[in-house]
Amino acid sequence: MKIKDVEIQQLEAKVARFRQQHGLGRGRSIDMEKLLLHLGVRTVFKPLDGLFSGMAIKHDGKAFMLVNSDHSRGKQNFTIAHELYHLCVQPNFTPHPSQAGRFGSQTDPKSCLQIGLPRCSSCPISASWW
C-alpha cells in the first residue's frame, strides 16, 4: 500500500526534528553505535536466528535494544534505525512482533531509512517508492 505525500512529509518532519535534537544534521551519515550510546539505549549485539534482526523495549523511561550480530553491518544499522524509530519517534510505541521485509501499510520503515541516511537533495524519498 502506498502512503500519501502528506504522510511522507509528516514523517520527514519528525525525523528531521529527531536528527536536529541530537546534533545529527541533515547531510551526514550516522555512527549508529555512537548514537545508541548518546541516547542511553542499552544495546546487546548477539548472534541470533537468521530471521531475527532485532527488537527494542522501552520501560520506565529506559530503552533496550537487541541486534543480531550475525547480520552484515548494513543490516544491523538498518535494524538499529528501525528500532530507534520505534523508541524515539513513533508515538505510543508498544512492542509487537513483525516479519522482516513485510511492512504492509506501516510507515515506520520509511522513517528508519531517513534516520540512518543523510538527506540528499538530488535523491529525495518520495511516496512513489512505496
JSON list of C-alpha atoms in Angstrom, two decimals:
[
{"chain": "A", "resi": 1, "resn": "MET", "atom": "CA", "xyz": [0.00, 0.00, 0.00]},
{"chain": "A", "resi": 2, "resn": "LYS", "atom": "CA", "xyz": [1.43, 3.35, -0.99]},
{"chain": "A", "resi": 3, "resn": "ILE", "atom": "CA", "xyz": [1.41, 6.13, 1.53]},
{"chain": "A", "resi": 4, "resn": "LYS", "atom": "CA", "xyz": [0.44, 9.70, 0.72]},
{"chain": "A", "resi": 5, "resn": "ASP", "atom": "CA", "xyz": [2.89, 12.54, 0.13]},
{"chain": "A", "resi": 6, "resn": "VAL", "atom": "CA", "xyz": [1.48, 14.36, 3.16]},
{"chain": "A", "resi": 7, "resn": "GLU", "atom": "CA", "xyz": [2.29, 11.34, 5.36]},
{"chain": "A", "resi": 8, "resn": "ILE", "atom": "CA", "xyz": [5.82, 11.27, 3.96]},
{"chain": "A", "resi": 9, "resn": "GLN", "atom": "CA", "xyz": [6.18, 14.98, 4.76]},
{"chain": "A", "resi": 10, "resn": "GLN", "atom": "CA", "xyz": [4.97, 14.43, 8.33]},
{"chain": "A", "resi": 11, "resn": "LEU", "atom": "CA", "xyz": [7.43, 11.56, 8.80]},
{"chain": "A", "resi": 12, "resn": "GLU", "atom": "CA", "xyz": [10.26, 13.61, 7.29]},
{"chain": "A", "resi": 13, "resn": "ALA", "atom": "CA", "xyz": [9.47, 16.45, 9.72]},
{"chain": "A", "resi": 14, "resn": "LYS", "atom": "CA", "xyz": [9.53, 14.10, 12.73]},
{"chain": "A", "resi": 15, "resn": "VAL", "atom": "CA", "xyz": [12.82, 12.57, 11.65]},
{"chain": "A", "resi": 16, "resn": "ALA", "atom": "CA", "xyz": [14.33, 16.00, 10.90]},
{"chain": "A", "resi": 17, "resn": "ARG", "atom": "CA", "xyz": [13.43, 17.09, 14.47]},
{"chain": "A", "resi": 18, "resn": "PHE", "atom": "CA", "xyz": [15.00, 13.91, 15.87]},
{"chain": "A", "resi": 19, "resn": "ARG", "atom": "CA", "xyz": [18.20, 14.44, 13.88]},
{"chain": "A", "resi": 20, "resn": "GLN", "atom": "CA", "xyz": [18.35, 18.12, 14.89]},
{"chain": "A", "resi": 21, "resn": "GLN", "atom": "CA", "xyz": [17.72, 17.39, 18.59]},
{"chain": "A", "resi": 22, "resn": "HIS", "atom": "CA", "xyz": [20.67, 15.00, 18.62]},
{"chain": "A", "resi": 23, "resn": "GLY", "atom": "CA", "xyz": [23.08, 17.10, 16.55]},
{"chain": "A", "resi": 24, "resn": "LEU", "atom": "CA", "xyz": [22.99, 14.76, 13.57]},
{"chain": "A", "resi": 25, "resn": "GLY", "atom": "CA", "xyz": [22.46, 17.35, 10.86]},
{"chain": "A", "resi": 26, "resn": "ARG", "atom": "CA", "xyz": [20.74, 16.71, 7.57]},
{"chain": "A", "resi": 27, "resn": "GLY", "atom": "CA", "xyz": [23.66, 15.76, 5.39]},
{"chain": "A", "resi": 28, "resn": "ARG", "atom": "CA", "xyz": [25.84, 13.49, 7.48]},
{"chain": "A", "resi": 29, "resn": "SER", "atom": "CA", "xyz": [25.76, 9.75, 7.86]},
{"chain": "A", "resi": 30, "resn": "ILE", "atom": "CA", "xyz": [25.45, 8.43, 11.40]},
{"chain": "A", "resi": 31, "resn": "ASP", "atom": "CA", "xyz": [27.62, 6.15, 13.51]},
{"chain": "A", "resi": 32, "resn": "MET", "atom": "CA", "xyz": [24.75, 4.10, 14.91]},
{"chain": "A", "resi": 33, "resn": "GLU", "atom": "CA", "xyz": [26.70, 2.67, 17.85]},
{"chain": "A", "resi": 34, "resn": "LYS", "atom": "CA", "xyz": [27.74, 6.17, 18.99]},
{"chain": "A", "resi": 35, "resn": "LEU", "atom": "CA", "xyz": [24.15, 7.32, 18.64]},
{"chain": "A", "resi": 36, "resn": "LEU", "atom": "CA", "xyz": [22.94, 4.44, 20.81]},
{"chain": "A", "resi": 37, "resn": "LEU", "atom": "CA", "xyz": [25.47, 5.44, 23.50]},
{"chain": "A", "resi": 38, "resn": "HIS", "atom": "CA", "xyz": [24.43, 9.10, 23.21]},
{"chain": "A", "resi": 39, "resn": "LEU", "atom": "CA", "xyz": [20.77, 8.18, 23.61]},
{"chain": "A", "resi": 40, "resn": "GLY", "atom": "CA", "xyz": [21.47, 5.83, 26.52]},
{"chain": "A", "resi": 41, "resn": "VAL", "atom": "CA", "xyz": [19.94, 2.84, 24.77]},
{"chain": "A", "resi": 42, "resn": "ARG", "atom": "CA", "xyz": [21.32, -0.32, 26.35]},
{"chain": "A", "resi": 43, "resn": "THR", "atom": "CA", "xyz": [22.22, -2.45, 23.37]},
{"chain": "A", "resi": 44, "resn": "VAL", "atom": "CA", "xyz": [23.28, -6.06, 23.09]},
{"chain": "A", "resi": 45, "resn": "PHE", "atom": "CA", "xyz": [24.80, -7.41, 19.87]},
{"chain": "A", "resi": 46, "resn": "LYS", "atom": "CA", "xyz": [24.42, -11.17, 19.89]},
{"chain": "A", "resi": 47, "resn": "PRO", "atom": "CA", "xyz": [24.27, -13.98, 17.31]},
{"chain": "A", "resi": 48, "resn": "LEU", "atom": "CA", "xyz": [20.60, -14.84, 16.82]},
{"chain": "A", "resi": 49, "resn": "ASP", "atom": "CA", "xyz": [18.43, -16.89, 14.48]},
{"chain": "A", "resi": 50, "resn": "GLY", "atom": "CA", "xyz": [18.98, -15.65, 10.93]},
{"chain": "A", "resi": 51, "resn": "LEU", "atom": "CA", "xyz": [15.38, -14.47, 10.54]},
{"chain": "A", "resi": 52, "resn": "PHE", "atom": "CA", "xyz": [15.50, -12.38, 13.71]},
{"chain": "A", "resi": 53, "resn": "SER", "atom": "CA", "xyz": [17.03, -8.94, 13.12]},
{"chain": "A", "resi": 54, "resn": "GLY", "atom": "CA", "xyz": [16.42, -7.27, 16.45]},
{"chain": "A", "resi": 55, "resn": "MET", "atom": "CA", "xyz": [13.99, -5.85, 18.95]},
{"chain": "A", "resi": 56, "resn": "ALA", "atom": "CA", "xyz": [13.50, -2.87, 21.22]},
{"chain": "A", "resi": 57, "resn": "ILE", "atom": "CA", "xyz": [11.76, -2.35, 24.53]},
{"chain": "A", "resi": 58, "resn": "LYS", "atom": "CA", "xyz": [11.06, 0.82, 26.46]},
{"chain": "A", "resi": 59, "resn": "HIS", "atom": "CA", "xyz": [10.16, 0.56, 30.15]},
{"chain": "A", "resi": 60, "resn": "ASP", "atom": "CA", "xyz": [10.10, 3.22, 32.87]},
{"chain": "A", "resi": 61, "resn": "GLY", "atom": "CA", "xyz": [11.90, 5.68, 30.60]},
{"chain": "A", "resi": 62, "resn": "LYS", "atom": "CA", "xyz": [14.74, 3.27, 29.83]},
{"chain": "A", "resi": 63, "resn": "ALA", "atom": "CA", "xyz": [15.38, 1.77, 26.41]},
{"chain": "A", "resi": 64, "resn": "PHE", "atom": "CA", "xyz": [16.84, -1.60, 25.49]},
{"chain": "A", "resi": 65, "resn": "MET", "atom": "CA", "xyz": [17.77, -2.99, 22.09]},
{"chain": "A", "resi": 66, "resn": "LEU", "atom": "CA", "xyz": [18.88, -6.42, 20.89]},
{"chain": "A", "resi": 67, "resn": "VAL", "atom": "CA", "xyz": [20.63, -6.66, 17.50]},
{"chain": "A", "resi": 68, "resn": "ASN", "atom": "CA", "xyz": [21.60, -9.79, 15.56]},
{"chain": "A", "resi": 69, "resn": "SER", "atom": "CA", "xyz": [25.42, -9.67, 15.33]},
{"chain": "A", "resi": 70, "resn": "ASP", "atom": "CA", "xyz": [25.40, -12.40, 12.65]},
{"chain": "A", "resi": 71, "resn": "HIS", "atom": "CA", "xyz": [23.90, -9.93, 10.15]},
{"chain": "A", "resi": 72, "resn": "SER", "atom": "CA", "xyz": [26.02, -7.63, 7.99]},
{"chain": "A", "resi": 73, "resn": "ARG", "atom": "CA", "xyz": [26.90, -4.19, 9.37]},
{"chain": "A", "resi": 74, "resn": "GLY", "atom": "CA", "xyz": [24.49, -2.62, 6.89]},
{"chain": "A", "resi": 75, "resn": "LYS", "atom": "CA", "xyz": [21.59, -4.79, 8.04]},
{"chain": "A", "resi": 76, "resn": "GLN", "atom": "CA", "xyz": [22.50, -4.14, 11.68]},
{"chain": "A", "resi": 77, "resn": "ASN", "atom": "CA", "xyz": [22.42, -0.39, 11.00]},
{"chain": "A", "resi": 78, "resn": "PHE", "atom": "CA", "xyz": [19.04, -0.70, 9.30]},
{"chain": "A", "resi": 79, "resn": "THR", "atom": "CA", "xyz": [17.75, -2.68, 12.29]},
{"chain": "A", "resi": 80, "resn": "ILE", "atom": "CA", "xyz": [19.10, -0.07, 14.71]},
{"chain": "A", "resi": 81, "resn": "ALA", "atom": "CA", "xyz": [17.49, 2.76, 12.72]},
{"chain": "A", "resi": 82, "resn": "HIS", "atom": "CA", "xyz": [14.20, 0.82, 12.58]},
{"chain": "A", "resi": 83, "resn": "GLU", "atom": "CA", "xyz": [14.19, 0.20, 16.32]},
{"chain": "A", "resi": 84, "resn": "LEU", "atom": "CA", "xyz": [15.27, 3.80, 17.07]},
{"chain": "A", "resi": 85, "resn": "TYR", "atom": "CA", "xyz": [12.25, 4.96, 15.12]},
{"chain": "A", "resi": 86, "resn": "HIS", "atom": "CA", "xyz": [10.04, 2.90, 17.43]},
{"chain": "A", "resi": 87, "resn": "LEU", "atom": "CA", "xyz": [11.83, 4.11, 20.56]},
{"chain": "A", "resi": 88, "resn": "CYS", "atom": "CA", "xyz": [12.36, 7.78, 19.75]},
{"chain": "A", "resi": 89, "resn": "VAL", "atom": "CA", "xyz": [9.99, 8.94, 17.02]},
{"chain": "A", "resi": 90, "resn": "GLN", "atom": "CA", "xyz": [6.88, 6.75, 16.91]},
{"chain": "A", "resi": 91, "resn": "PRO", "atom": "CA", "xyz": [4.19, 7.99, 19.29]},
{"chain": "A", "resi": 92, "resn": "ASN", "atom": "CA", "xyz": [2.83, 5.49, 21.82]},
{"chain": "A", "resi": 93, "resn": "PHE", "atom": "CA", "xyz": [5.30, 2.74, 20.92]},
{"chain": "A", "resi": 94, "resn": "THR", "atom": "CA", "xyz": [4.24, -0.71, 22.08]},
{"chain": "A", "resi": 95, "resn": "PRO", "atom": "CA", "xyz": [6.36, -3.78, 21.30]},
{"chain": "A", "resi": 96, "resn": "HIS", "atom": "CA", "xyz": [4.92, -6.02, 18.62]},
{"chain": "A", "resi": 97, "resn": "PRO", "atom": "CA", "xyz": [6.17, -8.93, 16.53]},
{"chain": "A", "resi": 98, "resn": "SER", "atom": "CA", "xyz": [6.89, -8.21, 12.89]},
{"chain": "A", "resi": 99, "resn": "GLN", "atom": "CA", "xyz": [8.42, -10.06, 9.99]},
{"chain": "A", "resi": 100, "resn": "ALA", "atom": "CA", "xyz": [11.48, -8.54, 8.36]},
{"chain": "A", "resi": 101, "resn": "GLY", "atom": "CA", "xyz": [10.64, -7.11, 4.97]},
{"chain": "A", "resi": 102, "resn": "ARG", "atom": "CA", "xyz": [6.88, -7.43, 5.44]},
{"chain": "A", "resi": 103, "resn": "PHE", "atom": "CA", "xyz": [5.89, -3.92, 6.39]},
{"chain": "A", "resi": 104, "resn": "GLY", "atom": "CA", "xyz": [2.49, -3.78, 4.71]},
{"chain": "A", "resi": 105, "resn": "SER", "atom": "CA", "xyz": [0.94, -0.36, 5.22]},
{"chain": "A", "resi": 106, "resn": "GLN", "atom": "CA", "xyz": [3.14, 0.62, 8.16]},
{"chain": "A", "resi": 107, "resn": "THR", "atom": "CA", "xyz": [5.10, 3.81, 7.60]},
{"chain": "A", "resi": 108, "resn": "ASP", "atom": "CA", "xyz": [7.94, 3.16, 10.05]},
{"chain": "A", "resi": 109, "resn": "PRO", "atom": "CA", "xyz": [10.37, 1.61, 7.50]},
{"chain": "A", "resi": 110, "resn": "LYS", "atom": "CA", "xyz": [10.36, 4.86, 5.54]},
{"chain": "A", "resi": 111, "resn": "SER", "atom": "CA", "xyz": [11.33, 6.81, 8.63]},
{"chain": "A", "resi": 112, "resn": "CYS", "atom": "CA", "xyz": [14.07, 4.45, 9.69]},
{"chain": "A", "resi": 113, "resn": "LEU", "atom": "CA", "xyz": [15.69, 4.99, 6.31]},
{"chain": "A", "resi": 114, "resn": "GLN", "atom": "CA", "xyz": [15.61, 8.72, 6.95]},
{"chain": "A", "resi": 115, "resn": "ILE", "atom": "CA", "xyz": [17.03, 8.37, 10.47]},
{"chain": "A", "resi": 116, "resn": "GLY", "atom": "CA", "xyz": [20.02, 6.43, 9.19]},
{"chain": "A", "resi": 117, "resn": "LEU", "atom": "CA", "xyz": [20.67, 8.17, 5.88]},
{"chain": "A", "resi": 118, "resn": "PRO", "atom": "CA", "xyz": [21.86, 11.72, 5.27]},
{"chain": "A", "resi": 119, "resn": "ARG", "atom": "CA", "xyz": [19.49, 13.99, 3.38]},
{"chain": "A", "resi": 120, "resn": "CYS", "atom": "CA", "xyz": [20.30, 14.21, -0.30]},
{"chain": "A", "resi": 121, "resn": "SER", "atom": "CA", "xyz": [18.57, 16.91, -2.30]},
{"chain": "A", "resi": 122, "resn": "SER", "atom": "CA", "xyz": [19.18, 15.05, -5.55]},
{"chain": "A", "resi": 123, "resn": "CYS", "atom": "CA", "xyz": [17.57, 11.85, -4.29]},
{"chain": "A", "resi": 124, "resn": "PRO", "atom": "CA", "xyz": [14.52, 12.74, -2.17]},
{"chain": "A", "resi": 125, "resn": "ILE", "atom": "CA", "xyz": [12.43, 9.93, -0.76]},
{"chain": "A", "resi": 126, "resn": "SER", "atom": "CA", "xyz": [9.03, 10.10, -2.39]},
{"chain": "A", "resi": 127, "resn": "ALA", "atom": "CA", "xyz": [5.77, 8.27, -1.89]},
{"chain": "A", "resi": 128, "resn": "SER", "atom": "CA", "xyz": [6.22, 6.66, -5.31]},
{"chain": "A", "resi": 129, "resn": "TRP", "atom": "CA", "xyz": [8.99, 4.49, -3.84]},
{"chain": "A", "resi": 130, "resn": "TRP", "atom": "CA", "xyz": [6.47, 2.81, -1.59]}
]
